[in-house]
Coordinates of C-alpha atoms in Angstrom, one line a residue:
Chain A
M1 CA -24.9 26.9 -91.1
M2 CA -22.0 28.8 -89.7
A3 CA -22.0 27.7 -86.2
D4 CA -22.2 23.8 -87.1
T5 CA -19.8 24.2 -89.3
L6 CA -17.6 26.1 -86.2
A7 CA -18.3 23.3 -84.1
A8 CA -17.3 20.8 -86.7
V9 CA -13.2 22.2 -87.1
A10 CA -13.6 22.7 -83.3
R11 CA -14.7 18.7 -82.4
T12 CA -11.9 17.4 -85.0
N13 CA -9.7 19.5 -84.1
G14 CA -9.4 19.8 -80.1
L15 CA -5.7 20.2 -78.7
L16 CA -5.9 22.9 -81.2
V17 CA -9.1 24.0 -79.3
A18 CA -7.2 23.3 -76.3
F19 CA -3.9 24.7 -77.1
A20 CA -5.7 28.4 -78.1
F21 CA -7.9 28.1 -74.7
V22 CA -5.4 27.7 -72.4
G23 CA -3.3 30.3 -74.5
L24 CA -6.2 32.8 -73.4
V25 CA -6.9 31.6 -69.7
V26 CA -3.0 32.2 -68.9
W27 CA -3.7 35.9 -71.1
V28 CA -6.3 37.2 -68.7
S29 CA -4.6 35.7 -65.6
Y30 CA -1.2 37.3 -66.4
A31 CA -3.7 40.5 -67.3
L32 CA -5.5 40.1 -64.0
S33 CA -2.2 39.4 -62.0
D34 CA -0.4 42.4 -63.1
R35 CA -3.2 44.6 -62.7
L36 CA -5.5 43.6 -60.3
T37 CA -2.6 42.9 -57.7
G38 CA 0.7 44.0 -59.5
G39 CA 2.3 40.8 -60.4
R40 CA 1.7 40.1 -56.2
L41 CA 0.0 37.0 -57.0
H42 CA 1.7 35.4 -59.7
G43 CA -0.2 35.3 -63.1
S44 CA 0.7 30.8 -63.2
A45 CA -1.2 30.9 -59.6
I46 CA -4.1 32.0 -60.6
A47 CA -4.1 30.7 -64.1
V48 CA -4.1 27.0 -62.2
A49 CA -6.8 28.4 -59.4
L50 CA -9.0 29.6 -62.7
G51 CA -8.5 25.9 -64.8
L52 CA -10.3 25.0 -61.0
L53 CA -13.3 27.6 -61.6
L54 CA -13.5 26.1 -64.3
A55 CA -13.6 23.1 -63.8
Y56 CA -16.3 23.5 -61.6
V57 CA -18.3 25.4 -64.3
G58 CA -17.6 22.6 -66.3
G59 CA -18.8 19.6 -64.2
A60 CA -21.5 20.9 -63.1
V61 CA -23.1 21.8 -65.8
T62 CA -22.4 18.9 -67.7
G63 CA -22.6 16.3 -64.7
G64 CA -19.6 14.7 -66.3
D65 CA -16.2 14.1 -63.5
A66 CA -13.6 15.6 -66.0
G67 CA -14.3 19.3 -65.6
L68 CA -14.4 21.3 -68.6
A69 CA -12.6 18.7 -70.6
D70 CA -16.8 17.2 -70.5
V71 CA -17.9 20.4 -72.9
P72 CA -18.0 18.9 -75.8
L73 CA -16.0 21.5 -77.8
L74 CA -13.4 21.3 -75.0
A75 CA -12.7 17.5 -74.7
G76 CA -9.0 19.3 -76.3
V77 CA -8.7 20.2 -72.9
G78 CA -8.9 17.0 -71.3
V79 CA -5.8 15.4 -74.3
L80 CA -3.9 18.2 -73.0
G81 CA -4.0 18.3 -69.2
G82 CA -4.1 14.7 -69.1
A83 CA -1.2 12.3 -67.9
M84 CA 0.9 11.8 -71.3
F85 CA 1.5 15.2 -71.4
R86 CA 1.5 16.1 -67.5
D87 CA 4.2 13.7 -67.4
F88 CA 6.0 15.2 -70.8
A89 CA 6.6 18.4 -69.5
I90 CA 7.4 17.3 -65.8
V91 CA 10.1 15.4 -67.0
A92 CA 11.1 18.5 -69.7
T93 CA 11.3 20.9 -66.8
A94 CA 14.5 18.1 -65.4
F95 CA 16.5 20.1 -68.3
G96 CA 17.2 22.6 -66.4
A97 CA 18.2 20.6 -63.1
R98 CA 21.3 20.0 -61.6
V99 CA 22.1 16.2 -60.3
E100 CA 23.6 17.6 -57.6
D101 CA 21.1 18.9 -55.8
M102 CA 19.1 16.0 -56.7
K103 CA 21.9 13.6 -54.5
E104 CA 22.1 16.3 -52.1
A105 CA 18.6 15.2 -50.8
G106 CA 18.1 12.4 -51.9
L107 CA 18.2 10.4 -48.4
V108 CA 16.0 12.8 -46.4
G109 CA 14.1 12.3 -49.7
A110 CA 13.3 8.7 -49.8
A111 CA 12.1 9.1 -46.8
S112 CA 9.5 12.0 -47.0
V113 CA 7.7 9.7 -49.0
V114 CA 7.6 6.8 -46.9
I115 CA 6.9 9.8 -43.9
G116 CA 4.2 11.4 -46.2
V117 CA 2.4 8.4 -46.9
V118 CA 2.2 7.1 -43.4
A119 CA 1.2 10.5 -41.4
S120 CA -1.1 10.7 -44.8
F121 CA -3.0 7.1 -44.1
A122 CA -2.7 8.0 -40.4
I123 CA -4.0 11.1 -41.0
G124 CA -7.0 10.1 -42.7
G125 CA -7.6 7.1 -40.7
L126 CA -8.7 9.0 -37.6
V127 CA -10.6 11.5 -39.5
A128 CA -12.9 8.4 -40.4
V129 CA -12.6 6.9 -36.9
A130 CA -14.7 10.1 -35.3
F131 CA -16.5 9.9 -37.6
G132 CA -17.9 6.5 -37.1
Y133 CA -15.8 4.2 -38.8
H134 CA -14.9 0.7 -36.9
D135 CA -13.6 -1.9 -38.8
A136 CA -10.0 -1.9 -40.5
V137 CA -10.7 -2.6 -44.1
S138 CA -12.9 0.8 -44.0
I139 CA -10.4 2.6 -42.0
S140 CA -7.5 1.7 -44.0
T141 CA -9.0 3.0 -47.4
I142 CA -10.1 6.1 -46.0
G143 CA -6.6 6.5 -44.8
A144 CA -5.5 5.8 -47.8
G145 CA -8.1 7.8 -50.1
A146 CA -5.9 11.0 -48.2
A147 CA -2.5 9.7 -49.3
T148 CA -3.7 9.7 -53.2
Y149 CA -6.9 9.1 -55.1
I150 CA -4.6 6.8 -56.2
V151 CA -3.9 4.5 -53.0
G152 CA -7.9 4.6 -51.9
P153 CA -9.8 2.9 -54.5
V154 CA -6.0 0.5 -55.0
T155 CA -6.8 0.1 -51.0
G156 CA -10.2 -0.4 -51.2
A157 CA -10.0 -2.6 -53.9
A158 CA -7.6 -4.8 -52.6
L159 CA -9.4 -5.3 -49.5
G160 CA -12.5 -5.5 -50.3
A161 CA -14.0 -2.2 -49.5
S162 CA -17.5 -1.3 -49.8
S163 CA -18.4 1.6 -52.5
D164 CA -19.2 3.7 -50.8
V165 CA -16.1 3.5 -48.9
V166 CA -13.7 3.3 -52.4
A167 CA -15.7 6.6 -53.5
L168 CA -14.9 8.2 -49.9
S169 CA -11.8 8.0 -50.5
V170 CA -11.3 9.2 -54.1
A171 CA -13.1 12.2 -53.0
A172 CA -10.5 12.7 -49.7
G173 CA -7.6 12.3 -52.3
L174 CA -9.5 15.2 -55.0
V175 CA -9.7 17.4 -51.8
K176 CA -5.8 17.0 -51.0
A177 CA -5.3 17.1 -54.2
I178 CA -7.3 21.0 -55.3
L179 CA -6.5 21.9 -51.9
V180 CA -2.0 21.7 -52.4
M181 CA -2.4 23.1 -56.3
V182 CA -4.5 26.4 -54.5
A183 CA -2.6 26.2 -50.9
T184 CA 1.1 26.1 -52.2
P185 CA 1.5 29.3 -53.4
V186 CA 0.4 30.6 -49.9
V187 CA 1.9 28.8 -47.8
A188 CA 5.2 28.9 -49.7
K189 CA 7.3 30.7 -47.8
G190 CA 6.1 30.0 -44.4
I191 CA 7.3 26.0 -45.2
G192 CA 10.8 26.9 -46.1
L193 CA 9.7 26.4 -50.0
D194 CA 12.6 28.4 -51.6
N195 CA 15.0 25.3 -52.7
P196 CA 15.1 22.4 -54.5
Q197 CA 16.3 19.9 -51.2
S198 CA 13.0 22.2 -49.2
A199 CA 10.8 21.5 -52.9
M200 CA 12.0 17.1 -52.9
I201 CA 11.1 16.7 -48.8
Y202 CA 7.7 19.1 -50.1
G203 CA 6.5 16.6 -53.2
G204 CA 7.5 13.5 -51.4
L205 CA 5.5 14.5 -48.1
M206 CA 2.8 15.8 -50.3
G207 CA 2.9 12.4 -53.2
T208 CA 0.0 14.0 -55.1
T209 CA 1.8 14.2 -58.2
S210 CA -0.9 16.2 -59.9
G211 CA -0.9 19.2 -56.1
V212 CA 2.6 18.7 -56.5
A213 CA 2.8 20.1 -60.2
A214 CA 0.1 23.0 -60.3
G215 CA 1.9 23.6 -56.2
L216 CA 4.9 24.7 -57.9
A217 CA 4.1 25.9 -60.7
A218 CA 2.3 28.3 -58.7
T219 CA 5.9 28.6 -56.2
D220 CA 8.5 28.9 -58.9
P221 CA 9.0 27.3 -61.4
K222 CA 12.9 26.1 -61.1
L223 CA 11.6 23.8 -58.7
V224 CA 9.2 21.9 -60.0
P225 CA 11.9 19.4 -61.2
Y226 CA 13.1 18.7 -58.1
G227 CA 9.4 18.6 -56.1
A228 CA 8.5 16.1 -59.0
M229 CA 10.6 13.9 -59.0
T230 CA 10.1 12.9 -55.1
A231 CA 5.8 12.8 -55.6
T232 CA 6.6 10.8 -58.6
F233 CA 7.3 7.8 -55.6
Y234 CA 4.6 8.6 -53.6
T235 CA 1.8 6.6 -55.1
G236 CA 3.8 3.8 -55.8
V237 CA 4.7 3.9 -52.2
G238 CA 1.4 4.3 -51.4
C239 CA -0.2 1.0 -53.3
L240 CA 2.5 -1.0 -52.3
L241 CA 1.8 -0.1 -47.9
A242 CA -1.6 1.2 -47.5
P243 CA -3.3 -2.4 -47.7
S244 CA -0.4 -4.7 -46.1
V245 CA 2.1 -3.1 -43.4
L246 CA -0.7 -0.4 -42.5
F247 CA -4.0 -2.6 -43.1
L248 CA -2.3 -5.2 -40.9
A249 CA -1.4 -2.2 -38.1
V250 CA -4.8 -1.6 -38.2
R251 CA -5.8 -4.8 -37.8
A252 CA -4.0 -4.9 -34.7
L253 CA -5.1 -1.9 -33.6
T254 CA -8.7 -2.1 -33.8
G255 CA -9.0 -5.5 -32.8
Chain B
M1 CA 17.4 19.3 -85.2
V2 CA 14.9 19.6 -83.3
I3 CA 13.3 16.2 -83.3
Y4 CA 15.6 14.4 -82.1
G5 CA 15.7 16.7 -78.2
V6 CA 12.1 15.4 -79.3
A7 CA 13.1 12.2 -79.7
V8 CA 15.5 12.0 -76.6
L9 CA 12.7 13.6 -74.6
S10 CA 9.8 10.6 -75.8
I11 CA 12.5 8.2 -75.6
S12 CA 13.4 9.1 -71.5
L13 CA 9.9 9.1 -70.4
L14 CA 9.1 5.9 -72.1
A15 CA 11.7 3.6 -70.7
G16 CA 11.0 6.2 -67.5
L17 CA 7.1 4.7 -67.5
F18 CA 8.6 0.8 -69.2
A19 CA 10.9 0.6 -65.7
G20 CA 8.3 2.0 -63.2
D21 CA 5.0 0.1 -64.5
L22 CA 8.0 -3.5 -64.1
L23 CA 9.1 -2.2 -60.5
G24 CA 5.4 -1.9 -60.1
R25 CA 5.2 -5.3 -61.0
A26 CA 8.3 -6.3 -59.0
I27 CA 6.7 -5.2 -55.8
G28 CA 3.2 -6.3 -56.8
V29 CA 1.2 -3.1 -56.5
E30 CA -1.1 -1.9 -59.6
A31 CA 0.7 0.9 -60.0
N32 CA 3.7 2.8 -61.9
V33 CA 6.5 2.9 -59.1
G34 CA 8.3 6.6 -59.8
G35 CA 8.5 5.7 -63.5
V36 CA 8.3 9.9 -63.7
G37 CA 11.3 9.9 -61.4
L38 CA 13.6 8.3 -63.2
A39 CA 13.0 9.1 -67.6
M40 CA 14.1 12.9 -65.5
L41 CA 16.9 10.9 -64.0
L42 CA 18.2 9.2 -67.6
L43 CA 17.3 12.5 -69.1
V44 CA 19.5 14.4 -66.1
M45 CA 21.6 12.1 -67.3
L46 CA 22.1 11.4 -70.5
S47 CA 21.7 15.4 -71.9
G48 CA 21.4 17.7 -69.0
R49 CA 22.2 20.6 -69.8
S50 CA 25.5 20.8 -66.7
G51 CA 27.3 17.4 -66.6
G52 CA 24.9 15.6 -68.9
R53 CA 26.5 12.4 -70.8
F54 CA 26.4 14.6 -73.7
Q55 CA 26.1 18.0 -75.3
L56 CA 23.0 18.6 -77.3
A57 CA 23.5 21.0 -80.1
P58 CA 21.4 24.4 -79.0
V59 CA 18.9 23.2 -81.7
T60 CA 18.5 20.0 -80.3
A61 CA 17.8 21.2 -76.8
Q62 CA 14.7 23.7 -78.0
G63 CA 12.7 20.6 -78.7
I64 CA 13.4 20.3 -75.2
T65 CA 13.4 23.4 -73.4
F66 CA 9.9 24.4 -75.8
W67 CA 8.3 21.4 -74.0
S68 CA 9.0 22.4 -70.4
A69 CA 8.5 26.1 -71.6
M70 CA 5.0 24.0 -71.5
Y71 CA 4.7 23.0 -68.3
I72 CA 2.8 25.5 -66.8
P73 CA -0.3 25.7 -69.6
I74 CA -0.4 22.1 -68.7
V75 CA -1.4 22.4 -65.8
V76 CA -3.5 24.6 -66.5
A77 CA -5.5 22.5 -69.2
M78 CA -4.6 19.6 -65.8
A79 CA -6.7 22.0 -63.7
A80 CA -9.4 22.4 -65.6
R81 CA -10.8 19.1 -65.9
Q82 CA -10.4 17.5 -62.5
N83 CA -13.6 16.3 -61.0
V84 CA -13.6 19.7 -58.6
V85 CA -17.7 19.6 -58.0
A86 CA -16.7 16.1 -56.9
A87 CA -14.2 17.8 -54.2
V88 CA -16.0 20.1 -53.1
S89 CA -20.2 18.7 -52.5
S90 CA -17.9 15.9 -51.6
G91 CA -19.2 16.3 -47.3
P92 CA -17.1 16.9 -43.9
L93 CA -15.8 13.8 -44.0
A94 CA -13.5 14.0 -47.3
L95 CA -12.8 17.5 -47.2
L96 CA -11.9 17.2 -43.4
A97 CA -8.9 14.4 -44.4
G98 CA -7.9 15.6 -47.5
T99 CA -8.0 19.5 -45.5
L100 CA -5.5 17.8 -42.4
A101 CA -3.6 15.0 -44.4
V102 CA -2.5 18.4 -45.9
A103 CA -2.2 19.8 -43.2
G104 CA -0.5 17.3 -42.3
G105 CA 2.5 17.7 -45.0
F106 CA 2.9 21.0 -45.3
A107 CA 3.9 21.8 -41.7
L108 CA 6.3 18.5 -41.9
V109 CA 8.0 19.9 -44.3
P110 CA 10.4 21.9 -42.3
V111 CA 10.9 19.7 -39.5
L112 CA 12.2 17.3 -42.8
A113 CA 14.4 20.9 -43.9
G114 CA 15.5 21.3 -40.8
L115 CA 16.6 17.6 -39.4
H116 CA 18.8 17.6 -43.4
A117 CA 20.7 20.7 -42.6
R118 CA 21.6 19.8 -39.2
R119 CA 22.7 16.4 -40.6
R120 CA 24.9 18.1 -43.6
H121 CA 25.7 21.1 -41.1
P122 CA 26.4 19.8 -38.0
A123 CA 25.9 22.9 -35.6
P124 CA 29.4 22.4 -33.7
R125 CA 29.5 21.0 -30.0
G126 CA 29.6 24.0 -26.9
G127 CA 29.4 26.5 -28.4
A128 CA 26.3 28.7 -26.8
R129 CA 22.7 26.9 -27.4

């Protein structure tokens, strides 16, 4: 009876369970950061990695597609980590940002979005060709997936790609988002990701809002508003270019 | 009052998302184009700490800074709801396409940052190369 009552309370107060649970994950992560790495590996980087690990466990146990949020008692994690709260918190980080810094990288930031979309599309398309896809629709859909996991299915639907190709494009986008989360704090120093301007360029080139949000959080939270600012335009630009200009280019190349 | 800050934040995001949806529709794509970015610009222009239009009372500002501080926990929750199983078990094509796209993006960051820096601070002509 105790367990039933506890489960019922947890289920009807999902968001509160999520606050408590994430608080615990963050606490454990910062303790690990202190004890094991002497603070060298940032607590938030460990927390994001731990979150991804838990998402894997949750997905493997439940067979669902929302990671830990598919565990009924932890459904609130899905609400807290959903697009509404994510965007709300991202916008709030802009409160500390400087307009002058954003203006300064405005032009190159905008250019980086277009360059990022085209580069990801080209890389994804070339990999598709290397794996034996020769029709323009499949190549474009997989290329679009390498942009983000939203651009992929939008492009696939517009071009009438087969569902297995659409699934591949979503998977490519997921791999990208997760890799950006994990790898950004590792490579940040090497690519000069330590000022607002390079953060805006980085956000525009990578484009995946979730990946950029988590990657910068684990690198330097002060850079979040700058990277998020440009990344937020990426998916829209991708959905504009991939099924139109970029698809036509692929069709011209494949004959 | 704290709720004023939360309300300003909410209004900024709602207005940004609305504008982003309209923009998406105007250019004919099924996606929100820059809604969050527009919301950030709006918030900074209205109430930013440096050069915003309105000076928010410290208590009002707390309604915004609280959510800014909740950013990392929310990102951790976001990480915990990703479909990591699908990404990890997606097969070589998706793994390679995603990985190379990330590597390409990382490699381009210093290139574009360098171009940007050179345009802003051109090297003196005729100097040592």
